[in-house]
Amino acid sequence: MLLVHGFAASAEQWERLVYSLREQNTKDGKDTTPPVYAVDLLGFGHSEKPGLSYTQYLWESQIVDFSVEVMDATPMIMVGNSIGGGLSAGAAASLGKNICKGLVLSMEGNPNEPYSPVPILGGNGLDLFGTGIIKFIYPQIEQRLSLIYGNRIENADAAVTYAIQQSAMHPGSANVIGSGQKLAPNRPLNEVLLEIDGGFHVLVIKGLDDRVSSPNVARSRAELFARLNPEKVIVDSIEDAGHCPHDESPNKVARSMIKWLATLTEDSMTVKS
């Protein structure tokens, strides 16, 4: 299982979910959870922050490389939150169903966002823009987390706050944060999830009280996913969770994942020679 975090987050944000999975996914008293990997996307968390052009294409390539070089292309389930959901879907399309056996996504899912080109000032402009954003946002990190974790404010604890603050202070962070204004749209989800390689088995987990996009948008997107392909795309909506349901309601998300994993047939998980 490979876990992919969202923008400005880190691998540490998956800790509660992994704990819940291991606690609930047992047989005869033994933990039956498969090996779990959580990656820090380049530019976030404890990863390096070189002066690159940060786009979805870079991060998708990193996920593909990590899957092949670190996880040895072992058949896996890919789990992604927020932008990490779109990245996971794109990486899964590149890896194919022989490697990616299923997707668990909690994401915005809007393929129609307009593309904003690199500003006239180029990389220097991104650094200036990113520096300004960090200086403006840094004192507000705890306050903004209270919106993201509106239903479980106690989970926006000192460890989560410190992980974001620490990453924001690393050399090169300004360029990474500035890149948020020029990200291209993800691949169209109806193509990635349904048409490529016959479509993937997908579990979409939506926190309906998403105060980042708004609860109304969260509900409409949950309905959109539910209409994609009921045979392969399953939607589980959680009323008392928001933008990061895996960290706000880890027990509910773990329970949903375990139930969904049990529905995957042995044939769907078999590696083709």
mmCIF file of C-alpha atoms in Angstrom:
data_model
loop_
_atom_site.group_PDB
_atom_site.id
_atom_site.type_symbol
_atom_site.label_atom_id
_atom_site.label_comp_id
_atom_site.label_asym_id
_atom_site.label_seq_id
_atom_site.Cartn_x
_atom_site.Cartn_y
_atom_site.Cartn_z
ATOM 1 C CA MET A 1 0.000 0.000 0.000
ATOM 2 C CA LEU A 2 1.372 3.419 -1.002
ATOM 3 C CA LEU A 3 0.101 6.589 0.705
ATOM 4 C CA VAL A 4 0.379 9.964 -1.074
ATOM 5 C CA HIS A 5 -0.261 13.188 0.873
ATOM 6 C CA GLY A 6 -1.662 16.531 -0.316
ATOM 7 C CA PHE A 7 -0.151 19.948 -1.026
ATOM 8 C CA ALA A 8 2.069 21.268 1.815
ATOM 9 C CA ALA A 9 1.404 18.127 3.890
ATOM 10 C CA SER A 10 3.760 15.204 4.540
ATOM 11 C CA ALA A 11 3.927 11.447 5.050
ATOM 12 C CA GLU A 12 3.462 11.975 8.792
ATOM 13 C CA GLN A 13 -0.185 12.904 8.220
ATOM 14 C CA TRP A 14 -1.006 9.237 7.574
ATOM 15 C CA GLU A 15 0.042 8.029 11.025
ATOM 16 C CA ARG A 16 -3.459 7.854 12.530
ATOM 17 C CA LEU A 17 -4.907 5.992 9.551
ATOM 18 C CA VAL A 18 -2.110 3.418 9.508
ATOM 19 C CA TYR A 19 -2.590 2.836 13.240
ATOM 20 C CA SER A 20 -6.344 2.333 12.724
ATOM 21 C CA LEU A 21 -5.787 -0.032 9.806
ATOM 22 C CA ARG A 22 -3.394 -2.178 11.810
ATOM 23 C CA GLU A 23 -5.719 -2.174 14.803
ATOM 24 C CA GLN A 24 -8.814 -3.195 12.830
ATOM 25 C CA ASN A 25 -7.381 -5.378 10.057
ATOM 26 C CA THR A 26 -6.657 -8.505 12.043
ATOM 27 C CA LYS A 27 -7.250 -12.229 11.693
ATOM 28 C CA ASP A 28 -6.878 -14.606 14.620
ATOM 29 C CA GLY A 29 -5.408 -11.717 16.588
ATOM 30 C CA LYS A 30 -2.704 -10.998 13.994
ATOM 31 C CA ASP A 31 -2.292 -7.820 11.960
ATOM 32 C CA THR A 32 -3.003 -8.667 8.299
ATOM 33 C CA THR A 33 -2.379 -5.196 6.868
ATOM 34 C CA PRO A 34 -0.047 -5.351 3.861
ATOM 35 C CA PRO A 35 3.280 -3.477 3.987
ATOM 36 C CA VAL A 36 2.596 0.271 4.004
ATOM 37 C CA TYR A 37 4.760 2.937 2.375
ATOM 38 C CA ALA A 38 4.186 6.687 2.763
ATOM 39 C CA VAL A 39 6.134 9.000 0.481
ATOM 40 C CA ASP A 40 7.113 12.628 1.040
ATOM 41 C CA LEU A 41 6.504 14.334 -2.293
ATOM 42 C CA LEU A 42 9.530 16.249 -3.527
ATOM 43 C CA GLY A 43 9.486 19.712 -1.964
ATOM 44 C CA PHE A 44 7.375 18.761 1.055
ATOM 45 C CA GLY A 45 7.924 17.156 4.447
ATOM 46 C CA HIS A 46 11.451 15.892 4.999
ATOM 47 C CA SER A 47 12.265 15.640 1.279
ATOM 48 C CA GLU A 48 14.799 17.800 -0.523
ATOM 49 C CA LYS A 49 13.553 21.054 -2.060
ATOM 50 C CA PRO A 50 15.744 21.695 -5.118
ATOM 51 C CA GLY A 51 15.079 24.621 -7.443
ATOM 52 C CA LEU A 52 12.871 22.779 -9.920
ATOM 53 C CA SER A 53 9.629 23.527 -11.742
ATOM 54 C CA TYR A 54 7.143 21.848 -9.434
ATOM 55 C CA THR A 55 4.104 20.465 -11.253
ATOM 56 C CA GLN A 56 1.841 17.436 -11.118
ATOM 57 C CA TYR A 57 4.019 15.889 -13.811
ATOM 58 C CA LEU A 58 7.072 15.960 -11.543
ATOM 59 C CA TRP A 59 5.205 14.442 -8.599
ATOM 60 C CA GLU A 60 3.477 11.812 -10.730
ATOM 61 C CA SER A 61 6.870 10.765 -12.071
ATOM 62 C CA GLN A 62 8.211 10.569 -8.522
ATOM 63 C CA ILE A 63 5.337 8.278 -7.487
ATOM 64 C CA VAL A 64 5.883 6.052 -10.513
ATOM 65 C CA ASP A 65 9.637 5.879 -9.848
ATOM 66 C CA PHE A 66 9.048 5.163 -6.145
ATOM 67 C CA SER A 67 6.613 2.380 -7.021
ATOM 68 C CA VAL A 68 9.068 0.753 -9.401
ATOM 69 C CA GLU A 69 12.438 1.402 -7.760
ATOM 70 C CA VAL A 70 11.588 1.284 -4.049
ATOM 71 C CA MET A 71 8.544 -0.996 -4.024
ATOM 72 C CA ASP A 72 9.895 -3.184 -6.869
ATOM 73 C CA ALA A 73 6.676 -2.766 -8.882
ATOM 74 C CA THR A 74 4.895 -4.963 -6.347
ATOM 75 C CA PRO A 75 1.102 -5.043 -6.891
ATOM 76 C CA MET A 76 -0.323 -2.396 -4.598
ATOM 77 C CA ILE A 77 -3.246 -0.274 -3.527
ATOM 78 C CA MET A 78 -2.553 3.451 -3.920
ATOM 79 C CA VAL A 79 -4.119 5.910 -1.463
ATOM 80 C CA GLY A 80 -4.143 9.668 -2.076
ATOM 81 C CA ASN A 81 -5.528 12.746 -0.322
ATOM 82 C CA SER A 82 -6.342 16.112 -1.915
ATOM 83 C CA ILE A 83 -3.873 16.783 -4.754
ATOM 84 C CA GLY A 84 -2.288 13.454 -3.789
ATOM 85 C CA GLY A 85 -5.496 11.785 -4.986
ATOM 86 C CA GLY A 86 -5.159 13.234 -8.470
ATOM 87 C CA LEU A 87 -1.465 12.372 -8.517
ATOM 88 C CA SER A 88 -2.225 8.805 -7.456
ATOM 89 C CA ALA A 89 -4.830 8.420 -10.189
ATOM 90 C CA GLY A 90 -2.399 9.731 -12.801
ATOM 91 C CA ALA A 91 0.449 7.540 -11.548
ATOM 92 C CA ALA A 92 -1.855 4.513 -11.535
ATOM 93 C CA ALA A 93 -2.702 5.164 -15.179
ATOM 94 C CA SER A 94 1.026 5.188 -15.997
ATOM 95 C CA LEU A 95 1.764 2.059 -13.952
ATOM 96 C CA GLY A 96 -1.233 0.098 -15.227
ATOM 97 C CA LYS A 97 -3.462 -2.439 -13.507
ATOM 98 C CA ASN A 98 -0.751 -5.063 -13.338
ATOM 99 C CA ILE A 99 0.886 -2.955 -10.615
ATOM 100 C CA CYS A 100 -1.856 -0.703 -9.258
ATOM 101 C CA LYS A 101 -4.720 -2.968 -8.231
ATOM 102 C CA GLY A 102 -6.938 -0.278 -6.798
ATOM 103 C CA LEU A 103 -7.206 3.331 -5.681
ATOM 104 C CA VAL A 104 -8.483 4.954 -2.487
ATOM 105 C CA LEU A 105 -9.019 8.658 -3.116
ATOM 106 C CA SER A 106 -10.152 11.607 -1.011
ATOM 107 C CA MET A 107 -9.803 14.496 -3.399
ATOM 108 C CA GLU A 108 -11.513 17.421 -5.093
ATOM 109 C CA GLY A 109 -11.967 15.646 -8.408
ATOM 110 C CA ASN A 110 -12.543 18.659 -10.657
ATOM 111 C CA PRO A 111 -10.814 18.111 -14.038
ATOM 112 C CA ASN A 112 -11.816 21.511 -15.417
ATOM 113 C CA GLU A 113 -9.585 23.901 -13.475
ATOM 114 C CA PRO A 114 -7.947 26.418 -15.870
ATOM 115 C CA TYR A 115 -4.194 26.285 -16.334
ATOM 116 C CA SER A 116 -2.185 29.244 -15.051
ATOM 117 C CA PRO A 117 1.130 29.635 -16.924
ATOM 118 C CA VAL A 118 4.454 30.458 -15.315
ATOM 119 C CA PRO A 119 4.462 34.184 -14.433
ATOM 120 C CA ILE A 120 6.463 36.663 -16.503
ATOM 121 C CA LEU A 121 9.178 36.875 -13.850
ATOM 122 C CA GLY A 122 9.781 33.114 -14.075
ATOM 123 C CA GLY A 123 11.503 31.233 -11.253
ATOM 124 C CA ASN A 124 12.542 34.385 -9.396
ATOM 125 C CA GLY A 125 8.932 35.498 -9.424
ATOM 126 C CA LEU A 126 7.876 32.158 -7.965
ATOM 127 C CA ASP A 127 10.422 32.517 -5.161
ATOM 128 C CA LEU A 128 9.180 36.019 -4.326
ATOM 129 C CA PHE A 129 5.569 34.913 -4.500
ATOM 130 C CA GLY A 130 6.235 31.814 -2.392
ATOM 131 C CA THR A 131 8.189 33.796 0.208
ATOM 132 C CA GLY A 132 5.298 36.225 0.523
ATOM 133 C CA ILE A 133 2.793 33.387 0.901
ATOM 134 C CA ILE A 134 4.903 31.669 3.577
ATOM 135 C CA LYS A 135 5.330 34.906 5.560
ATOM 136 C CA PHE A 136 1.597 35.561 5.326
ATOM 137 C CA ILE A 137 0.415 32.002 6.067
ATOM 138 C CA TYR A 138 3.024 30.892 8.624
ATOM 139 C CA PRO A 139 1.480 32.738 11.623
ATOM 140 C CA GLN A 140 -1.939 31.395 10.576
ATOM 141 C CA ILE A 141 -1.070 27.706 10.241
ATOM 142 C CA GLU A 142 -2.855 26.667 13.428
ATOM 143 C CA GLN A 143 -5.905 28.773 12.526
ATOM 144 C CA ARG A 144 -6.087 27.346 9.007
ATOM 145 C CA LEU A 145 -5.734 23.801 10.310
ATOM 146 C CA SER A 146 -8.835 24.461 12.411
ATOM 147 C CA LEU A 147 -10.756 24.788 9.118
ATOM 148 C CA ILE A 148 -9.224 21.684 7.553
ATOM 149 C CA TYR A 149 -9.776 19.680 10.755
ATOM 150 C CA GLY A 150 -13.060 21.370 11.658
ATOM 151 C CA ASN A 151 -14.696 18.182 12.911
ATOM 152 C CA ARG A 152 -11.685 16.872 14.840
ATOM 153 C CA ILE A 153 -9.764 19.954 15.893
ATOM 154 C CA GLU A 154 -7.891 17.914 18.487
ATOM 155 C CA ASN A 155 -6.246 15.982 15.624
ATOM 156 C CA ALA A 156 -4.672 19.219 14.361
ATOM 157 C CA ASP A 157 -2.213 18.807 17.196
ATOM 158 C CA ALA A 158 1.261 20.174 17.775
ATOM 159 C CA ALA A 159 2.862 17.389 15.720
ATOM 160 C CA VAL A 160 0.787 18.185 12.609
ATOM 161 C CA THR A 161 1.397 21.923 13.019
ATOM 162 C CA TYR A 162 5.138 21.454 13.549
ATOM 163 C CA ALA A 163 5.493 19.182 10.500
ATOM 164 C CA ILE A 164 4.027 21.902 8.266
ATOM 165 C CA GLN A 165 6.002 24.699 9.925
ATOM 166 C CA GLN A 166 9.254 22.738 9.689
ATOM 167 C CA SER A 167 8.758 21.993 6.000
ATOM 168 C CA ALA A 168 7.912 25.647 5.257
ATOM 169 C CA MET A 169 11.235 26.785 6.744
ATOM 170 C CA HIS A 170 13.421 24.451 4.664
ATOM 171 C CA PRO A 171 15.625 26.051 1.999
ATOM 172 C CA GLY A 172 13.809 26.003 -1.334
ATOM 173 C CA SER A 173 10.313 25.963 0.171
ATOM 174 C CA ALA A 174 9.400 29.338 -1.361
ATOM 175 C CA ASN A 175 9.744 27.928 -4.886
ATOM 176 C CA VAL A 176 7.653 24.882 -3.977
ATOM 177 C CA ILE A 177 4.847 26.890 -2.376
ATOM 178 C CA GLY A 178 4.934 29.425 -5.207
ATOM 179 C CA SER A 179 4.400 26.626 -7.708
ATOM 180 C CA GLY A 180 0.866 26.253 -6.364
ATOM 181 C CA GLN A 181 -0.233 29.142 -8.596
ATOM 182 C CA LYS A 182 0.836 27.466 -11.849
ATOM 183 C CA LEU A 183 -0.258 23.859 -11.435
ATOM 184 C CA ALA A 184 -1.903 22.401 -14.516
ATOM 185 C CA PRO A 185 -5.160 20.428 -14.234
ATOM 186 C CA ASN A 186 -4.905 16.752 -13.380
ATOM 187 C CA ARG A 187 -5.700 14.247 -16.087
ATOM 188 C CA PRO A 188 -9.479 13.993 -16.635
ATOM 189 C CA LEU A 189 -10.685 11.553 -14.010
ATOM 190 C CA ASN A 190 -13.247 9.852 -16.235
ATOM 191 C CA GLU A 191 -10.366 8.884 -18.541
ATOM 192 C CA VAL A 192 -7.928 7.869 -15.816
ATOM 193 C CA LEU A 193 -10.381 5.926 -13.666
ATOM 194 C CA LEU A 194 -12.608 4.340 -16.297
ATOM 195 C CA GLU A 195 -11.023 4.111 -19.737
ATOM 196 C CA ILE A 196 -7.311 3.402 -19.268
ATOM 197 C CA ASP A 197 -6.592 -0.337 -19.092
ATOM 198 C CA GLY A 198 -10.256 -1.132 -18.585
ATOM 199 C CA GLY A 199 -10.623 1.080 -15.517
ATOM 200 C CA PHE A 200 -9.502 0.705 -11.915
ATOM 201 C CA HIS A 201 -11.278 -0.461 -8.798
ATOM 202 C CA VAL A 202 -11.733 2.771 -6.856
ATOM 203 C CA LEU A 203 -12.916 3.700 -3.373
ATOM 204 C CA VAL A 204 -13.677 7.419 -3.065
ATOM 205 C CA ILE A 205 -13.904 8.708 0.494
ATOM 206 C CA LYS A 206 -15.481 12.147 0.749
ATOM 207 C CA GLY A 207 -15.603 14.254 3.863
ATOM 208 C CA LEU A 208 -18.883 16.098 3.349
ATOM 209 C CA ASP A 209 -18.020 18.896 5.781
ATOM 210 C CA ASP A 210 -15.071 20.031 3.668
ATOM 211 C CA ARG A 211 -14.496 23.661 4.653
ATOM 212 C CA VAL A 212 -11.680 24.082 2.137
ATOM 213 C CA SER A 213 -13.860 23.595 -0.958
ATOM 214 C CA SER A 214 -17.200 24.039 0.932
ATOM 215 C CA PRO A 215 -19.679 21.351 2.030
ATOM 216 C CA ASN A 216 -21.885 22.016 -1.019
ATOM 217 C CA VAL A 217 -19.008 21.370 -3.412
ATOM 218 C CA ALA A 218 -18.002 18.247 -1.460
ATOM 219 C CA ARG A 219 -21.522 16.835 -1.768
ATOM 220 C CA SER A 220 -21.785 17.599 -5.478
ATOM 221 C CA ARG A 221 -18.448 15.940 -6.172
ATOM 222 C CA ALA A 222 -19.421 12.894 -4.140
ATOM 223 C CA GLU A 223 -22.473 12.606 -6.400
ATOM 224 C CA LEU A 224 -20.288 13.045 -9.486
ATOM 225 C CA PHE A 225 -18.005 10.181 -8.435
ATOM 226 C CA ALA A 226 -21.010 7.995 -7.588
ATOM 227 C CA ARG A 227 -22.267 8.349 -11.169
ATOM 228 C CA LEU A 228 -18.953 7.473 -12.839
ATOM 229 C CA ASN A 229 -19.211 3.692 -12.756
ATOM 230 C CA PRO A 230 -21.052 2.068 -9.818
ATOM 231 C CA GLU A 231 -19.541 -1.314 -10.654
ATOM 232 C CA LYS A 232 -15.983 -0.150 -10.088
ATOM 233 C CA VAL A 233 -16.166 3.231 -8.337
ATOM 234 C CA ILE A 234 -17.527 3.053 -4.779
ATOM 235 C CA VAL A 235 -18.199 6.262 -2.831
ATOM 236 C CA ASP A 236 -18.252 6.420 0.951
ATOM 237 C CA SER A 237 -19.336 9.829 2.255
ATOM 238 C CA ILE A 238 -18.499 10.771 5.842
ATOM 239 C CA GLU A 239 -20.745 13.466 7.311
ATOM 240 C CA ASP A 240 -18.492 14.542 10.182
ATOM 241 C CA ALA A 241 -15.207 14.810 8.265
ATOM 242 C CA GLY A 242 -13.711 17.408 5.979
ATOM 243 C CA HIS A 243 -10.774 17.837 3.611
ATOM 244 C CA CYS A 244 -8.551 15.232 5.310
ATOM 245 C CA PRO A 245 -10.975 12.467 6.356
ATOM 246 C CA HIS A 246 -8.139 9.982 6.867
ATOM 247 C CA ASP A 247 -6.749 12.151 9.673
ATOM 248 C CA GLU A 248 -10.027 13.504 11.053
ATOM 249 C CA SER A 249 -11.903 10.187 11.119
ATOM 250 C CA PRO A 250 -9.197 7.531 10.746
ATOM 251 C CA ASN A 251 -11.289 4.760 12.317
ATOM 252 C CA LYS A 252 -14.151 5.281 9.860
ATOM 253 C CA VAL A 253 -11.813 5.525 6.872
ATOM 254 C CA ALA A 254 -9.903 2.408 7.946
ATOM 255 C CA ARG A 255 -13.179 0.495 8.375
ATOM 256 C CA SER A 256 -14.318 1.600 4.906
ATOM 257 C CA MET A 257 -11.002 0.602 3.331
ATOM 258 C CA ILE A 258 -10.973 -2.831 4.954
ATOM 259 C CA LYS A 259 -14.555 -3.497 3.825
ATOM 260 C CA TRP A 260 -13.716 -2.368 0.268
ATOM 261 C CA LEU A 261 -10.495 -4.390 0.115
ATOM 262 C CA ALA A 262 -12.502 -7.500 0.994
ATOM 263 C CA THR A 263 -14.640 -6.971 -2.125
ATOM 264 C CA LEU A 264 -11.681 -7.105 -4.495
ATOM 265 C CA THR A 265 -11.690 -10.521 -6.109
ATOM 266 C CA GLU A 266 -8.661 -12.758 -6.141
ATOM 267 C CA ASP A 267 -8.611 -12.399 -9.923
ATOM 268 C CA SER A 268 -8.381 -8.605 -9.705
ATOM 269 C CA MET A 269 -5.349 -8.884 -7.440
ATOM 270 C CA THR A 270 -3.526 -11.504 -9.521
ATOM 271 C CA VAL A 271 -0.343 -10.485 -11.307
ATOM 272 C CA LYS A 272 -0.408 -11.174 -15.033
ATOM 273 C CA SER A 273 2.644 -12.901 -16.401
#
